[in-house]
Short mmCIF file of C-alpha atoms and ligand atoms in Angstrom, two decimals:
data_model
loop_
_atom_site.label_atom_id
_atom_site.label_comp_id
_atom_site.label_asym_id
_atom_site.label_seq_id
_atom_site.Cartn_x
_atom_site.Cartn_y
_atom_site.Cartn_z
CA MET A 207 -0.04 0.03 0.01
CA ILE A 208 1.24 3.38 -0.84
CA VAL A 209 0.10 6.92 0.09
CA ARG A 210 0.02 9.34 -2.85
CA PRO A 211 -1.64 12.57 -3.82
CA LEU A 212 -5.20 12.38 -5.14
CA GLU A 213 -5.60 11.98 -9.12
CA PRO A 214 -8.64 12.57 -11.22
CA ARG A 215 -9.18 8.71 -11.61
CA ASP A 216 -9.63 8.48 -7.87
CA VAL A 217 -12.36 11.11 -7.38
CA ASP A 218 -15.39 8.72 -7.96
CA ALA A 219 -13.95 6.21 -5.45
CA VAL A 220 -13.39 8.85 -2.80
CA VAL A 221 -16.80 10.19 -3.34
CA ALA A 222 -18.34 6.87 -2.92
CA ARG A 223 -16.33 6.22 0.39
CA VAL A 224 -17.42 9.55 1.74
CA LYS A 225 -20.99 8.98 0.93
CA GLU A 226 -20.97 5.61 2.56
CA ARG A 227 -19.30 6.95 5.74
CA LEU A 228 -21.73 9.85 6.10
CA SER A 229 -24.76 7.64 5.62
CA ASP A 230 -23.23 5.22 8.18
CA ASP A 231 -22.89 8.15 10.75
CA ALA A 232 -26.47 9.07 10.13
CA ARG A 233 -27.63 5.40 10.52
CA ARG A 234 -25.94 5.39 13.85
CA ASN A 235 -27.08 8.75 15.09
CA PRO A 236 -30.42 10.09 13.78
CA LEU A 237 -29.32 13.78 14.92
CA LEU A 238 -27.05 13.61 11.89
CA SER A 239 -28.08 14.35 8.40
CA SER A 240 -26.91 12.20 5.61
CA ASP A 241 -27.44 15.01 3.12
CA PHE A 242 -24.74 14.83 0.55
CA SER A 243 -24.31 16.28 -2.99
CA GLU A 244 -22.04 13.77 -4.91
CA GLU A 245 -21.60 16.47 -7.66
CA HIS A 246 -20.70 19.24 -5.18
CA PHE A 247 -18.20 17.01 -3.27
CA SER A 248 -16.76 15.77 -6.52
CA ARG A 249 -16.07 19.42 -7.61
CA ALA A 250 -14.64 20.23 -4.12
CA LEU A 251 -12.28 17.22 -4.32
CA THR A 252 -11.07 18.14 -7.84
CA ASP A 253 -10.32 21.66 -6.66
CA ALA A 254 -8.39 20.28 -3.53
CA MET A 255 -6.56 17.65 -5.66
CA ASP A 256 -3.16 18.72 -4.51
CA GLN A 257 -4.06 18.85 -0.84
CA THR A 258 -5.77 15.38 -0.67
CA TRP A 259 -3.89 12.08 -0.19
CA VAL A 260 -5.18 8.59 -0.94
CA LEU A 261 -4.16 5.22 0.15
CA ASP A 262 -3.61 3.02 -2.93
CA ASP A 263 -3.52 -0.74 -2.61
CA ALA A 264 -2.64 -2.14 -6.02
CA GLY A 265 -4.72 0.58 -7.72
CA ARG A 266 -7.61 0.37 -5.38
CA VAL A 267 -8.40 3.44 -3.13
CA MET A 268 -8.54 2.28 0.46
CA GLY A 269 -8.71 5.63 2.21
CA HIS A 270 -8.24 9.30 1.86
CA LEU A 271 -7.25 12.34 3.91
CA TYR A 272 -7.84 16.18 3.39
CA GLY A 273 -7.29 18.96 5.82
CA ALA A 274 -8.05 22.69 5.31
CA LEU A 275 -5.32 25.05 6.30
CA LEU A 276 -6.64 27.92 8.52
CA GLU A 277 -4.88 30.56 10.43
CA SER A 278 -6.88 32.05 13.29
CA THR A 279 -6.14 34.04 16.53
CA GLU A 280 -8.30 31.77 18.60
CA TYR A 281 -7.19 28.17 17.11
CA GLY A 282 -3.60 29.16 15.88
CA ASN A 283 -2.07 28.14 12.65
CA GLY A 284 -3.88 24.99 12.00
CA VAL A 285 -5.35 22.30 9.75
CA TRP A 286 -8.99 21.29 9.96
CA ILE A 287 -10.20 17.83 9.03
CA GLY A 288 -14.13 17.51 8.46
CA PRO A 289 -16.32 14.52 8.70
CA ASP A 290 -16.04 14.14 4.86
CA GLY A 291 -12.15 14.81 4.77
CA VAL A 292 -10.97 11.33 5.91
CA SER A 293 -11.76 7.51 5.25
CA PHE A 294 -9.83 4.42 6.27
CA GLU A 295 -10.42 0.89 7.52
CA ASP A 296 -7.83 0.51 10.38
CA THR A 297 -5.49 2.64 12.58
CA ASP A 298 -2.40 1.73 10.59
CA GLN A 299 -4.03 3.07 7.33
CA LEU A 300 -5.00 6.27 9.16
CA ALA A 301 -1.40 6.45 10.46
CA ALA A 302 -0.01 6.05 6.99
CA LEU A 303 -2.17 8.76 5.59
CA TYR A 304 -1.65 11.02 8.42
CA ALA A 305 2.14 10.68 8.34
CA THR A 306 2.30 11.85 4.75
CA ALA A 307 -0.36 14.60 5.01
CA GLY A 308 0.89 15.80 8.36
CA THR A 309 4.41 16.36 7.04
CA ALA A 310 2.93 18.59 4.41
CA TRP A 311 0.94 20.46 6.94
CA ILE A 312 3.79 20.89 9.24
CA GLU A 313 6.02 22.28 6.51
CA LYS A 314 3.35 25.01 6.04
CA GLY A 315 3.47 25.83 9.74
CA ALA A 316 0.09 24.13 10.53
CA LEU A 317 0.93 22.83 14.00
CA GLU A 318 -2.56 22.97 15.47
CA GLN A 319 -4.35 19.93 14.03
CA TYR A 320 -8.13 19.37 14.45
CA ALA A 321 -10.55 16.67 13.25
CA TRP A 322 -14.32 16.48 13.63
CA VAL A 323 -14.97 12.76 14.45
CA PHE A 324 -18.15 10.68 15.10
CA ASP A 325 -18.34 10.46 18.76
CA ASP A 326 -18.01 6.81 19.32
CA PRO A 327 -14.95 4.88 20.60
CA SER A 328 -14.53 2.97 17.49
CA ASP A 329 -14.33 6.13 15.55
CA THR A 330 -12.18 8.10 17.88
CA THR A 331 -9.77 5.46 19.16
CA PRO A 332 -7.57 5.41 15.95
CA TRP A 333 -7.09 9.30 16.46
CA TYR A 334 -6.16 8.84 20.07
CA GLU A 335 -3.55 6.27 18.93
CA LEU A 336 -2.05 9.23 17.00
CA GLY A 337 -1.94 11.66 19.79
CA PHE A 338 -5.23 13.51 19.28
CA ALA A 339 -7.41 14.26 22.30
CA ARG A 340 -11.03 15.41 22.81
CA MET A 341 -11.58 19.27 22.64
CA HIS A 342 -15.17 20.29 21.80
CA VAL A 343 -18.31 18.27 21.58
CA ARG A 344 -20.99 19.22 19.02
CA GLY A 345 -24.28 18.66 20.66
CA VAL A 346 -27.67 18.39 18.79
CA LEU A 347 -31.24 18.56 20.11
CA SER A 348 -34.44 18.03 17.96
CA LEU A 349 -37.20 20.59 18.70
CA SER A 350 -40.61 19.27 18.72
CA GLU A 351 -42.58 21.11 21.28
CA GLU A 352 -42.79 24.23 23.61
CA ARG A 353 -40.41 24.08 26.45
CA PRO A 354 -42.01 25.02 29.79
CA HIS A 355 -39.38 26.65 32.09
CA ARG A 356 -39.91 30.12 33.19
CA LEU A 357 -37.50 32.57 35.06
CA PRO A 358 -37.50 32.54 38.83
CA PRO A 359 -39.26 35.51 40.44
CA GLY A 360 -37.27 38.82 40.29
CA TYR A 361 -35.71 38.10 36.83
CA SER A 362 -36.94 39.23 33.41
CA LEU A 363 -35.75 38.78 29.82
CA ARG A 364 -35.33 41.06 26.96
CA ARG A 365 -34.01 40.94 23.44
CA GLY A 366 -30.67 42.89 23.34
CA GLY A 367 -28.81 44.20 20.34
CA PRO A 368 -26.14 46.58 19.06
CA ASP A 369 -26.72 48.97 21.89
CA ASP A 370 -25.61 46.37 24.46
CA PRO A 371 -21.67 46.00 23.68
CA GLU A 372 -20.50 46.67 27.16
CA LEU A 373 -22.94 44.22 28.79
CA ALA A 374 -22.27 41.54 26.22
CA LEU A 375 -18.55 41.78 26.89
CA VAL A 376 -18.79 41.82 30.69
CA ILE A 377 -21.00 38.65 30.74
CA ASP A 378 -18.87 37.12 28.09
CA GLY A 379 -15.94 37.51 30.40
CA VAL A 380 -17.75 34.98 32.77
CA LEU A 381 -17.43 32.29 30.00
CA ASP A 382 -13.84 33.29 29.31
CA GLU A 383 -12.99 33.01 33.07
CA ALA A 384 -14.71 29.57 33.41
CA GLN A 385 -12.69 28.33 30.59
CA ARG A 386 -9.43 29.56 32.07
CA GLN A 387 -10.02 27.84 35.24
CA GLY A 388 -9.07 24.18 35.73
CA PRO A 389 -9.79 21.68 34.61
CA SER A 390 -10.12 23.51 31.22
CA PHE A 391 -6.96 25.62 31.65
CA ALA A 392 -7.78 27.30 28.29
CA ILE A 393 -5.14 29.96 28.58
CA SER A 394 -2.84 29.30 25.54
CA PHE A 395 -4.69 31.34 22.68
CA GLU A 396 -5.39 34.93 22.24
CA HIS A 397 -9.04 35.75 23.06
CA THR A 398 -9.10 39.21 21.60
CA SER A 399 -10.76 38.02 18.41
CA ARG A 400 -13.83 36.95 20.57
CA ALA A 401 -14.67 40.55 21.54
CA ALA A 402 -14.69 41.65 17.85
CA GLU A 403 -16.60 38.57 16.87
CA LEU A 404 -19.22 39.25 19.67
CA LEU A 405 -19.68 42.91 18.83
CA GLU A 406 -20.09 41.84 15.11
CA ALA A 407 -22.75 39.39 16.12
CA LEU A 408 -24.76 42.07 17.92
CA GLU A 409 -25.00 44.09 14.76
CA ASP A 410 -26.15 41.04 12.66
CA ASP A 411 -29.85 40.84 11.97
CA GLU A 412 -29.86 37.11 12.00
CA VAL A 413 -28.43 36.98 15.37
CA HIS A 414 -30.68 37.02 18.35
CA TYR A 415 -29.22 38.29 21.54
CA TYR A 416 -31.07 37.51 24.83
CA VAL A 417 -30.36 39.15 28.04
CA VAL A 418 -31.72 38.21 31.47
CA GLU A 419 -31.90 41.02 34.00
CA HIS A 420 -32.12 41.20 37.75
CA SER A 421 -32.91 44.49 39.44
CA GLY A 422 -32.29 46.15 35.99
CA VAL A 423 -28.85 44.72 35.69
CA GLY A 424 -27.93 42.07 32.98
CA VAL A 425 -26.93 38.82 34.57
CA ALA A 426 -27.15 36.26 31.89
CA GLN A 427 -27.11 36.07 28.13
CA CYS A 428 -26.94 33.91 25.03
CA LEU A 429 -26.75 34.25 21.23
CA THR A 430 -28.67 32.38 18.58
CA PHE A 431 -28.38 32.35 14.92
CA PRO A 432 -29.38 30.05 12.01
CA LEU A 433 -26.58 27.61 11.37
CA GLU A 434 -24.83 27.80 8.00
CA SER A 435 -25.08 24.48 5.95
CA ARG A 436 -22.52 22.15 7.20
CA ARG A 437 -21.77 18.43 6.90
CA GLY A 438 -23.98 16.39 9.25
CA SER A 439 -26.40 19.25 10.20
CA PHE A 440 -29.91 19.46 8.96
CA ASP A 441 -31.57 22.47 7.30
CA HIS A 442 -33.59 24.64 9.78
CA THR A 443 -30.93 24.24 12.52
CA LEU A 444 -30.30 27.04 15.06
CA HIS A 445 -27.04 27.45 16.69
CA VAL A 446 -26.81 28.51 20.29
CA SER A 447 -23.65 30.05 21.73
CA ALA A 448 -22.06 32.43 24.28
CA VAL A 449 -24.32 31.20 27.04
CA ALA A 450 -23.26 32.61 30.45
CA VAL A 451 -24.78 33.32 33.84
CA THR A 452 -22.83 35.62 36.29
CA PRO A 453 -21.72 33.53 39.25
CA GLU A 454 -24.00 35.19 41.83
CA HIS A 455 -27.07 34.02 39.81
CA GLU A 456 -26.12 30.50 38.92
CA HIS A 457 -27.97 27.26 40.17
CA ARG A 458 -31.40 29.00 40.03
CA GLY A 459 -32.73 27.82 36.76
CA VAL A 460 -31.64 31.12 35.02
CA ALA A 461 -29.87 29.25 32.11
CA LEU A 462 -32.65 26.72 31.86
CA ALA A 463 -35.32 29.38 31.44
CA LEU A 464 -33.15 31.46 29.14
CA ILE A 465 -32.45 28.55 26.63
CA ASP A 466 -36.11 27.39 26.84
CA HIS A 467 -37.17 30.96 25.86
CA ALA A 468 -34.67 31.29 22.93
CA LEU A 469 -35.64 27.72 21.78
CA ASN A 470 -39.41 28.47 22.03
CA ASP A 471 -38.74 31.53 19.60
CA ALA A 472 -36.87 29.26 17.31
CA PHE A 473 -39.55 26.57 17.30
CA ALA A 474 -42.16 29.32 16.57
CA ALA A 475 -39.94 30.60 13.63
CA GLY A 476 -39.73 27.09 12.05
CA PHE A 477 -36.48 25.71 13.49
CA ARG A 478 -36.41 22.14 13.95
CA PHE A 479 -32.96 21.32 15.40
CA VAL A 480 -30.64 23.09 17.63
CA GLU A 481 -26.83 22.77 17.90
CA THR A 482 -24.20 23.93 20.38
CA ASN A 483 -20.66 23.16 21.17
CA TRP A 484 -18.98 22.66 24.43
CA ARG A 485 -15.46 22.19 25.65
CA VAL A 486 -15.20 18.65 27.12
CA THR A 487 -13.34 19.81 30.17
CA ASN A 488 -15.91 22.41 30.90
CA ARG A 489 -17.78 19.95 33.24
CA ARG A 490 -20.58 22.42 34.24
CA ALA A 491 -21.30 23.22 30.59
CA SER A 492 -21.10 19.54 29.57
CA ASN A 493 -23.48 18.43 32.30
CA PHE A 494 -25.76 21.38 31.49
CA TRP A 495 -26.28 20.69 28.00
CA VAL A 496 -26.64 16.85 28.36
CA ARG A 497 -29.14 17.35 31.16
CA TYR A 498 -30.90 19.78 29.00
CA GLY A 499 -31.29 17.14 26.12
CA PHE A 500 -28.41 17.78 23.69
CA ARG A 501 -26.71 14.65 22.54
CA PRO A 502 -23.23 14.44 21.20
CA THR A 503 -22.84 13.84 17.43
CA TYR A 504 -19.23 14.73 16.43
CA VAL A 505 -16.40 15.60 18.67
CA ARG A 506 -13.50 17.97 17.82
CA LEU A 507 -10.16 16.15 18.47
CA HIS A 508 -7.01 18.21 18.70
CA ARG A 509 -3.25 17.63 18.59
CA THR A 510 -0.57 20.21 18.85
CA ILE A 511 2.60 19.24 17.03
CA GLY A 512 5.68 19.57 19.30
CA SER A 513 4.06 19.62 22.52
CA GLY A 514 4.54 15.98 23.34
C1 COA B 279 -23.26 26.48 32.57
C2 COA B 279 -24.21 27.60 33.13
C3 COA B 279 -24.61 28.42 31.90
C4 COA B 279 -25.36 27.17 33.82
O1 COA B 279 -26.04 28.21 34.31
P1 COA B 279 -27.21 28.15 35.60
O2 COA B 279 -28.11 29.33 35.48
O3 COA B 279 -26.52 27.93 36.77
O4 COA B 279 -27.77 26.83 35.09
P2 COA B 279 -29.37 26.49 35.73
O5 COA B 279 -29.49 26.97 37.10
O6 COA B 279 -30.50 26.69 34.82
O7 COA B 279 -29.32 24.88 35.93
C5 COA B 279 -28.10 24.29 36.32
C6 COA B 279 -28.36 23.96 37.68
O8 COA B 279 -29.27 24.54 38.45
C7 COA B 279 -30.19 23.50 38.97
N1 COA B 279 -31.47 24.14 38.95
C8 COA B 279 -32.22 24.28 37.81
N2 COA B 279 -33.27 24.93 38.22
C9 COA B 279 -33.25 25.23 39.56
C10 COA B 279 -34.17 25.75 40.43
N3 COA B 279 -35.36 26.29 39.99
N4 COA B 279 -33.70 25.75 41.70
C11 COA B 279 -32.56 25.30 42.15
N5 COA B 279 -31.61 24.72 41.27
C12 COA B 279 -31.99 24.68 40.05
C13 COA B 279 -30.03 22.26 38.09
O9 COA B 279 -30.53 21.17 38.65
C14 COA B 279 -28.49 22.49 37.75
O10 COA B 279 -27.80 21.91 38.82
P3 COA B 279 -26.09 21.95 38.93
O11 COA B 279 -25.86 23.55 39.27
O12 COA B 279 -25.71 21.34 40.09
O13 COA B 279 -25.51 21.70 37.80
C15 COA B 279 -23.50 28.52 34.08
O14 COA B 279 -22.84 27.72 35.09
C16 COA B 279 -22.37 29.36 33.44
O15 COA B 279 -22.58 30.45 32.81
N6 COA B 279 -21.06 28.85 33.36
C17 COA B 279 -19.88 29.62 32.98
C18 COA B 279 -20.00 29.84 31.44
C19 COA B 279 -20.09 28.55 30.62
O16 COA B 279 -19.40 27.65 30.88
N7 COA B 279 -21.00 28.50 29.69
C20 COA B 279 -21.31 27.46 28.96
C21 COA B 279 -20.58 27.54 27.68
S1 COA B 279 -20.72 26.25 26.55
#
């Protein structure tokens, strides 16, 4: 078996492998969509010919690997492997593909390496064997009814917007602080881009910004927006992010009521699924979302080259 760059004659075989993998994911987890356009994917592969590797066994394609190179202040100089970016039959095949592709990525400075993988030990273990670790979980919830929780007495909720930048930044600091504490210890990357992204979000018509107030002061918030189409996600999916409750107001059901309110708005507006991400080491967040009803679909695995 050899690892070599993708060639035009391999495209159909890779498309078939990816289609099969994504339908298998959707069979195993009904919160994943198997939506897949062979035509679009085949075009994308053709465009990424020189960044895709295949495992060739006497002329038969046994696997493939593609990673998108991306530099970001939050995630570093990295490479991103999506659920459609890889196929293989066993750990040694993944190891062979990764050894070759990884060399090219490292030469380009992409030392932060990320892969979205179906969250089941049979799918994640080969990556763990290659030094990857769990970072963020993508959780999905199907919306089918009104949700009942109301805020405790003394609290009220309003839609915020572009006039609330200071408040949004202050409450967002709660989230930042929670992630900096152990066991997350998320202190390595710059967080300056978050503020800019948050302020941009407040200006965006598609984003809903919800604020919970107590005695006229904002004490909790979240953002929701329609999810752009992405592999494994259904149409009409809402994304929830930036959920934070200031420490003095935790454990009173504020987040529960806030998310119920946002999801009831979304349900009335025609959304049928909701997604969010949480850092696996943020235990409160993980427990909160799972107890709320979100179920893991893909997990973002991460490896930093040179750290171990
Ligand atoms: C995670 C977080 C949003 C939860 O907010 P919260 O308002 O405390 O959550 P809720 O009160 O609605 O529900 C969570 C807890 O309160 C309990 N609870 C819910 N309703 C309650 C009520 N009426 N009375 C008493 N307790 C209640 C729940 O059982 C749960 O118990 P736990 O604290 O032992 O886990 C909050 O801790 C937070 O902002 N953390 C830091 C930022 C962060 O990590 N955000 C998530 C990013 S993905």
